[in-house]
């Protein structure tokens, strides 16, 4: 039987030093999402009632494609970080937590790749 206090047990283990990085990534992507979502709303409103060729021509613009790609990347990173926080807080079994975090990462990658492929296909006029 050890006569150690919880503080003595935890001392000198150090922190993971991941908390601040995770916090700032989540805040930066949230601000980027606000700006990029405003861009997306403007794009959709400006294309309301437009014919197919006008929409195709507008989406072929490199600046529009870059804005949409930035939205996809920022949104998927933000989505992954948010779900990671939820999983870490509410999934209590260590094995299940690791599996859920892996599924979260793979799902995010699939969503990002499909979205990027779609934007590039529209941008290059396919």
mmCIF file with all atom_site columns, C-alpha atoms in Angstrom:
data_model
loop_
_atom_site.group_PDB
_atom_site.id
_atom_site.type_symbol
_atom_site.label_atom_id
_atom_site.label_alt_id
_atom_site.label_comp_id
_atom_site.label_asym_id
_atom_site.label_entity_id
_atom_site.label_seq_id
_atom_site.pdbx_PDB_ins_code
_atom_site.Cartn_x
_atom_site.Cartn_y
_atom_site.Cartn_z
_atom_site.occupancy
_atom_site.B_iso_or_equiv
_atom_site.pdbx_formal_charge
_atom_site.auth_seq_id
_atom_site.auth_comp_id
_atom_site.auth_asym_id
_atom_site.auth_atom_id
_atom_site.pdbx_PDB_model_num
ATOM 1   C CA . UNK A 1 1   ? 0.000   0.000  0.000   1.00 0.00 ? 1   UNK A CA 1
ATOM 2   C CA . UNK A 1 2   ? 1.556   3.265  -1.113  1.00 0.00 ? 2   UNK A CA 1
ATOM 3   C CA . UNK A 1 3   ? 1.354   6.294  1.116   1.00 0.00 ? 3   UNK A CA 1
ATOM 4   C CA . UNK A 1 4   ? 1.282   8.821  -1.735  1.00 0.00 ? 4   UNK A CA 1
ATOM 5   C CA . UNK A 1 5   ? -1.146  11.640 -2.196  1.00 0.00 ? 5   UNK A CA 1
ATOM 6   C CA . UNK A 1 6   ? -2.739  12.181 -5.616  1.00 0.00 ? 6   UNK A CA 1
ATOM 7   C CA . UNK A 1 7   ? -0.610  15.308 -6.055  1.00 0.00 ? 7   UNK A CA 1
ATOM 8   C CA . UNK A 1 8   ? 2.600   13.395 -5.363  1.00 0.00 ? 8   UNK A CA 1
ATOM 9   C CA . UNK A 1 9   ? 1.558   10.723 -7.878  1.00 0.00 ? 9   UNK A CA 1
ATOM 10  C CA . UNK A 1 10  ? 0.863   13.295 -10.609 1.00 0.00 ? 10  UNK A CA 1
ATOM 11  C CA . UNK A 1 11  ? 3.876   15.512 -9.940  1.00 0.00 ? 11  UNK A CA 1
ATOM 12  C CA . UNK A 1 12  ? 6.682   15.469 -12.509 1.00 0.00 ? 12  UNK A CA 1
ATOM 13  C CA . UNK A 1 13  ? 4.552   13.716 -15.103 1.00 0.00 ? 13  UNK A CA 1
ATOM 14  C CA . UNK A 1 14  ? 4.106   17.016 -16.891 1.00 0.00 ? 14  UNK A CA 1
ATOM 15  C CA . UNK A 1 15  ? 1.250   18.060 -19.092 1.00 0.00 ? 15  UNK A CA 1
ATOM 16  C CA . UNK A 1 16  ? 0.449   16.797 -22.541 1.00 0.00 ? 16  UNK A CA 1
ATOM 17  C CA . UNK A 1 17  ? 0.898   20.391 -23.780 1.00 0.00 ? 17  UNK A CA 1
ATOM 18  C CA . UNK A 1 18  ? -1.918  19.834 -26.263 1.00 0.00 ? 18  UNK A CA 1
ATOM 19  C CA . UNK A 1 19  ? -4.675  21.844 -24.625 1.00 0.00 ? 19  UNK A CA 1
ATOM 20  C CA . UNK A 1 20  ? -3.666  25.334 -25.727 1.00 0.00 ? 20  UNK A CA 1
ATOM 21  C CA . UNK A 1 21  ? -2.903  24.217 -29.273 1.00 0.00 ? 21  UNK A CA 1
ATOM 22  C CA . UNK A 1 22  ? -6.267  22.491 -29.568 1.00 0.00 ? 22  UNK A CA 1
ATOM 23  C CA . UNK A 1 23  ? -8.028  25.535 -28.077 1.00 0.00 ? 23  UNK A CA 1
ATOM 24  C CA . UNK A 1 24  ? -6.439  27.967 -30.518 1.00 0.00 ? 24  UNK A CA 1
ATOM 25  C CA . UNK A 1 25  ? -6.981  25.756 -33.571 1.00 0.00 ? 25  UNK A CA 1
ATOM 26  C CA . UNK A 1 26  ? -10.656 25.507 -32.693 1.00 0.00 ? 26  UNK A CA 1
ATOM 27  C CA . UNK A 1 27  ? -10.993 29.289 -32.241 1.00 0.00 ? 27  UNK A CA 1
ATOM 28  C CA . UNK A 1 28  ? -9.076  30.160 -35.405 1.00 0.00 ? 28  UNK A CA 1
ATOM 29  C CA . UNK A 1 29  ? -11.095 27.740 -37.532 1.00 0.00 ? 29  UNK A CA 1
ATOM 30  C CA . UNK A 1 30  ? -14.310 29.101 -35.995 1.00 0.00 ? 30  UNK A CA 1
ATOM 31  C CA . UNK A 1 31  ? -13.419 32.661 -37.035 1.00 0.00 ? 31  UNK A CA 1
ATOM 32  C CA . UNK A 1 32  ? -12.343 31.456 -40.484 1.00 0.00 ? 32  UNK A CA 1
ATOM 33  C CA . UNK A 1 33  ? -15.641 29.567 -40.828 1.00 0.00 ? 33  UNK A CA 1
ATOM 34  C CA . UNK A 1 34  ? -17.623 32.727 -40.090 1.00 0.00 ? 34  UNK A CA 1
ATOM 35  C CA . UNK A 1 35  ? -15.811 34.670 -42.815 1.00 0.00 ? 35  UNK A CA 1
ATOM 36  C CA . UNK A 1 36  ? -15.977 31.799 -45.306 1.00 0.00 ? 36  UNK A CA 1
ATOM 37  C CA . UNK A 1 37  ? -19.643 31.096 -44.550 1.00 0.00 ? 37  UNK A CA 1
ATOM 38  C CA . UNK A 1 38  ? -20.438 34.736 -45.321 1.00 0.00 ? 38  UNK A CA 1
ATOM 39  C CA . UNK A 1 39  ? -18.600 34.232 -48.626 1.00 0.00 ? 39  UNK A CA 1
ATOM 40  C CA . UNK A 1 40  ? -20.664 31.092 -49.301 1.00 0.00 ? 40  UNK A CA 1
ATOM 41  C CA . UNK A 1 41  ? -23.948 32.851 -48.514 1.00 0.00 ? 41  UNK A CA 1
ATOM 42  C CA . UNK A 1 42  ? -22.952 35.723 -50.811 1.00 0.00 ? 42  UNK A CA 1
ATOM 43  C CA . UNK A 1 43  ? -22.089 33.228 -53.567 1.00 0.00 ? 43  UNK A CA 1
ATOM 44  C CA . UNK A 1 44  ? -25.379 31.349 -53.250 1.00 0.00 ? 44  UNK A CA 1
ATOM 45  C CA . UNK A 1 45  ? -27.449 34.550 -53.126 1.00 0.00 ? 45  UNK A CA 1
ATOM 46  C CA . UNK A 1 46  ? -25.621 36.011 -56.126 1.00 0.00 ? 46  UNK A CA 1
ATOM 47  C CA . UNK A 1 47  ? -26.303 32.834 -58.116 1.00 0.00 ? 47  UNK A CA 1
ATOM 48  C CA . UNK A 1 48  ? -29.983 32.601 -57.186 1.00 0.00 ? 48  UNK A CA 1
ATOM 49  C CA . UNK A 1 49  ? -32.016 32.414 -60.372 1.00 0.00 ? 49  UNK A CA 1
ATOM 50  C CA . UNK A 1 50  ? -28.956 32.159 -62.608 1.00 0.00 ? 50  UNK A CA 1
ATOM 51  C CA . UNK A 1 51  ? -28.859 29.692 -65.458 1.00 0.00 ? 51  UNK A CA 1
ATOM 52  C CA . UNK A 1 52  ? -26.548 26.685 -65.604 1.00 0.00 ? 52  UNK A CA 1
ATOM 53  C CA . UNK A 1 53  ? -23.839 28.301 -67.722 1.00 0.00 ? 53  UNK A CA 1
ATOM 54  C CA . UNK A 1 54  ? -23.613 31.325 -65.427 1.00 0.00 ? 54  UNK A CA 1
ATOM 55  C CA . UNK A 1 55  ? -23.241 29.116 -62.360 1.00 0.00 ? 55  UNK A CA 1
ATOM 56  C CA . UNK A 1 56  ? -20.670 26.947 -64.128 1.00 0.00 ? 56  UNK A CA 1
ATOM 57  C CA . UNK A 1 57  ? -18.712 30.013 -65.239 1.00 0.00 ? 57  UNK A CA 1
ATOM 58  C CA . UNK A 1 58  ? -18.757 31.538 -61.742 1.00 0.00 ? 58  UNK A CA 1
ATOM 59  C CA . UNK A 1 59  ? -17.619 28.312 -60.074 1.00 0.00 ? 59  UNK A CA 1
ATOM 60  C CA . UNK A 1 60  ? -14.777 28.014 -62.606 1.00 0.00 ? 60  UNK A CA 1
ATOM 61  C CA . UNK A 1 61  ? -13.312 31.254 -61.232 1.00 0.00 ? 61  UNK A CA 1
ATOM 62  C CA . UNK A 1 62  ? -10.108 30.377 -59.316 1.00 0.00 ? 62  UNK A CA 1
ATOM 63  C CA . UNK A 1 63  ? -10.894 32.811 -56.474 1.00 0.00 ? 63  UNK A CA 1
ATOM 64  C CA . UNK A 1 64  ? -14.293 31.235 -55.919 1.00 0.00 ? 64  UNK A CA 1
ATOM 65  C CA . UNK A 1 65  ? -12.746 27.756 -55.988 1.00 0.00 ? 65  UNK A CA 1
ATOM 66  C CA . UNK A 1 66  ? -10.072 28.804 -53.480 1.00 0.00 ? 66  UNK A CA 1
ATOM 67  C CA . UNK A 1 67  ? -12.719 30.233 -51.184 1.00 0.00 ? 67  UNK A CA 1
ATOM 68  C CA . UNK A 1 68  ? -14.736 27.034 -51.335 1.00 0.00 ? 68  UNK A CA 1
ATOM 69  C CA . UNK A 1 69  ? -11.629 24.893 -50.758 1.00 0.00 ? 69  UNK A CA 1
ATOM 70  C CA . UNK A 1 70  ? -10.682 27.049 -47.768 1.00 0.00 ? 70  UNK A CA 1
ATOM 71  C CA . UNK A 1 71  ? -14.197 26.585 -46.383 1.00 0.00 ? 71  UNK A CA 1
ATOM 72  C CA . UNK A 1 72  ? -13.957 22.815 -46.819 1.00 0.00 ? 72  UNK A CA 1
ATOM 73  C CA . UNK A 1 73  ? -10.582 22.611 -45.085 1.00 0.00 ? 73  UNK A CA 1
ATOM 74  C CA . UNK A 1 74  ? -11.451 24.960 -42.251 1.00 0.00 ? 74  UNK A CA 1
ATOM 75  C CA . UNK A 1 75  ? -14.847 23.344 -41.742 1.00 0.00 ? 75  UNK A CA 1
ATOM 76  C CA . UNK A 1 76  ? -13.549 19.796 -41.636 1.00 0.00 ? 76  UNK A CA 1
ATOM 77  C CA . UNK A 1 77  ? -10.691 20.682 -39.278 1.00 0.00 ? 77  UNK A CA 1
ATOM 78  C CA . UNK A 1 78  ? -13.160 22.454 -36.996 1.00 0.00 ? 78  UNK A CA 1
ATOM 79  C CA . UNK A 1 79  ? -15.548 19.491 -37.204 1.00 0.00 ? 79  UNK A CA 1
ATOM 80  C CA . UNK A 1 80  ? -12.804 17.035 -36.242 1.00 0.00 ? 80  UNK A CA 1
ATOM 81  C CA . UNK A 1 81  ? -11.620 19.133 -33.302 1.00 0.00 ? 81  UNK A CA 1
ATOM 82  C CA . UNK A 1 82  ? -15.147 19.600 -31.982 1.00 0.00 ? 82  UNK A CA 1
ATOM 83  C CA . UNK A 1 83  ? -15.989 15.909 -32.186 1.00 0.00 ? 83  UNK A CA 1
ATOM 84  C CA . UNK A 1 84  ? -12.641 15.050 -30.599 1.00 0.00 ? 84  UNK A CA 1
ATOM 85  C CA . UNK A 1 85  ? -13.545 17.208 -27.607 1.00 0.00 ? 85  UNK A CA 1
ATOM 86  C CA . UNK A 1 86  ? -16.961 15.558 -27.286 1.00 0.00 ? 86  UNK A CA 1
ATOM 87  C CA . UNK A 1 87  ? -15.487 12.064 -27.566 1.00 0.00 ? 87  UNK A CA 1
ATOM 88  C CA . UNK A 1 88  ? -12.761 12.779 -25.011 1.00 0.00 ? 88  UNK A CA 1
ATOM 89  C CA . UNK A 1 89  ? -15.281 14.242 -22.559 1.00 0.00 ? 89  UNK A CA 1
ATOM 90  C CA . UNK A 1 90  ? -18.117 11.731 -22.842 1.00 0.00 ? 90  UNK A CA 1
ATOM 91  C CA . UNK A 1 91  ? -16.667 8.372  -23.922 1.00 0.00 ? 91  UNK A CA 1
ATOM 92  C CA . UNK A 1 92  ? -15.287 6.765  -20.784 1.00 0.00 ? 92  UNK A CA 1
ATOM 93  C CA . UNK A 1 93  ? -13.896 3.416  -21.946 1.00 0.00 ? 93  UNK A CA 1
ATOM 94  C CA . UNK A 1 94  ? -10.301 3.818  -23.115 1.00 0.00 ? 94  UNK A CA 1
ATOM 95  C CA . UNK A 1 95  ? -10.570 1.317  -25.981 1.00 0.00 ? 95  UNK A CA 1
ATOM 96  C CA . UNK A 1 96  ? -13.864 2.728  -27.212 1.00 0.00 ? 96  UNK A CA 1
ATOM 97  C CA . UNK A 1 97  ? -12.444 6.243  -26.967 1.00 0.00 ? 97  UNK A CA 1
ATOM 98  C CA . UNK A 1 98  ? -9.470  5.341  -29.168 1.00 0.00 ? 98  UNK A CA 1
ATOM 99  C CA . UNK A 1 99  ? -11.722 3.660  -31.742 1.00 0.00 ? 99  UNK A CA 1
ATOM 100 C CA . UNK A 1 100 ? -14.106 6.629  -31.764 1.00 0.00 ? 100 UNK A CA 1
ATOM 101 C CA . UNK A 1 101 ? -11.225 9.077  -32.242 1.00 0.00 ? 101 UNK A CA 1
ATOM 102 C CA . UNK A 1 102 ? -9.881  7.002  -35.134 1.00 0.00 ? 102 UNK A CA 1
ATOM 103 C CA . UNK A 1 103 ? -13.316 6.818  -36.774 1.00 0.00 ? 103 UNK A CA 1
ATOM 104 C CA . UNK A 1 104 ? -13.675 10.576 -36.279 1.00 0.00 ? 104 UNK A CA 1
ATOM 105 C CA . UNK A 1 105 ? -10.366 11.188 -38.068 1.00 0.00 ? 105 UNK A CA 1
ATOM 106 C CA . UNK A 1 106 ? -11.135 8.809  -40.950 1.00 0.00 ? 106 UNK A CA 1
ATOM 107 C CA . UNK A 1 107 ? -14.645 10.238 -41.392 1.00 0.00 ? 107 UNK A CA 1
ATOM 108 C CA . UNK A 1 108 ? -13.237 13.763 -41.508 1.00 0.00 ? 108 UNK A CA 1
ATOM 109 C CA . UNK A 1 109 ? -10.675 12.754 -44.123 1.00 0.00 ? 109 UNK A CA 1
ATOM 110 C CA . UNK A 1 110 ? -13.366 11.145 -46.302 1.00 0.00 ? 110 UNK A CA 1
ATOM 111 C CA . UNK A 1 111 ? -15.633 14.211 -46.046 1.00 0.00 ? 111 UNK A CA 1
ATOM 112 C CA . UNK A 1 112 ? -12.723 16.528 -46.892 1.00 0.00 ? 112 UNK A CA 1
ATOM 113 C CA . UNK A 1 113 ? -11.561 14.442 -49.867 1.00 0.00 ? 113 UNK A CA 1
ATOM 114 C CA . UNK A 1 114 ? -15.041 14.109 -51.361 1.00 0.00 ? 114 UNK A CA 1
ATOM 115 C CA . UNK A 1 115 ? -15.679 17.831 -50.899 1.00 0.00 ? 115 UNK A CA 1
ATOM 116 C CA . UNK A 1 116 ? -12.324 18.828 -52.391 1.00 0.00 ? 116 UNK A CA 1
ATOM 117 C CA . UNK A 1 117 ? -12.895 16.509 -55.349 1.00 0.00 ? 117 UNK A CA 1
ATOM 118 C CA . UNK A 1 118 ? -16.320 18.069 -55.907 1.00 0.00 ? 118 UNK A CA 1
ATOM 119 C CA . UNK A 1 119 ? -15.015 21.636 -55.795 1.00 0.00 ? 119 UNK A CA 1
ATOM 120 C CA . UNK A 1 120 ? -12.138 20.808 -58.145 1.00 0.00 ? 120 UNK A CA 1
ATOM 121 C CA . UNK A 1 121 ? -14.475 19.018 -60.556 1.00 0.00 ? 121 UNK A CA 1
ATOM 122 C CA . UNK A 1 122 ? -16.768 22.050 -60.639 1.00 0.00 ? 122 UNK A CA 1
ATOM 123 C CA . UNK A 1 123 ? -13.826 24.416 -60.894 1.00 0.00 ? 123 UNK A CA 1
ATOM 124 C CA . UNK A 1 124 ? -12.242 22.655 -63.846 1.00 0.00 ? 124 UNK A CA 1
ATOM 125 C CA . UNK A 1 125 ? -15.561 22.501 -65.652 1.00 0.00 ? 125 UNK A CA 1
ATOM 126 C CA . UNK A 1 126 ? -16.154 18.771 -65.750 1.00 0.00 ? 126 UNK A CA 1
#
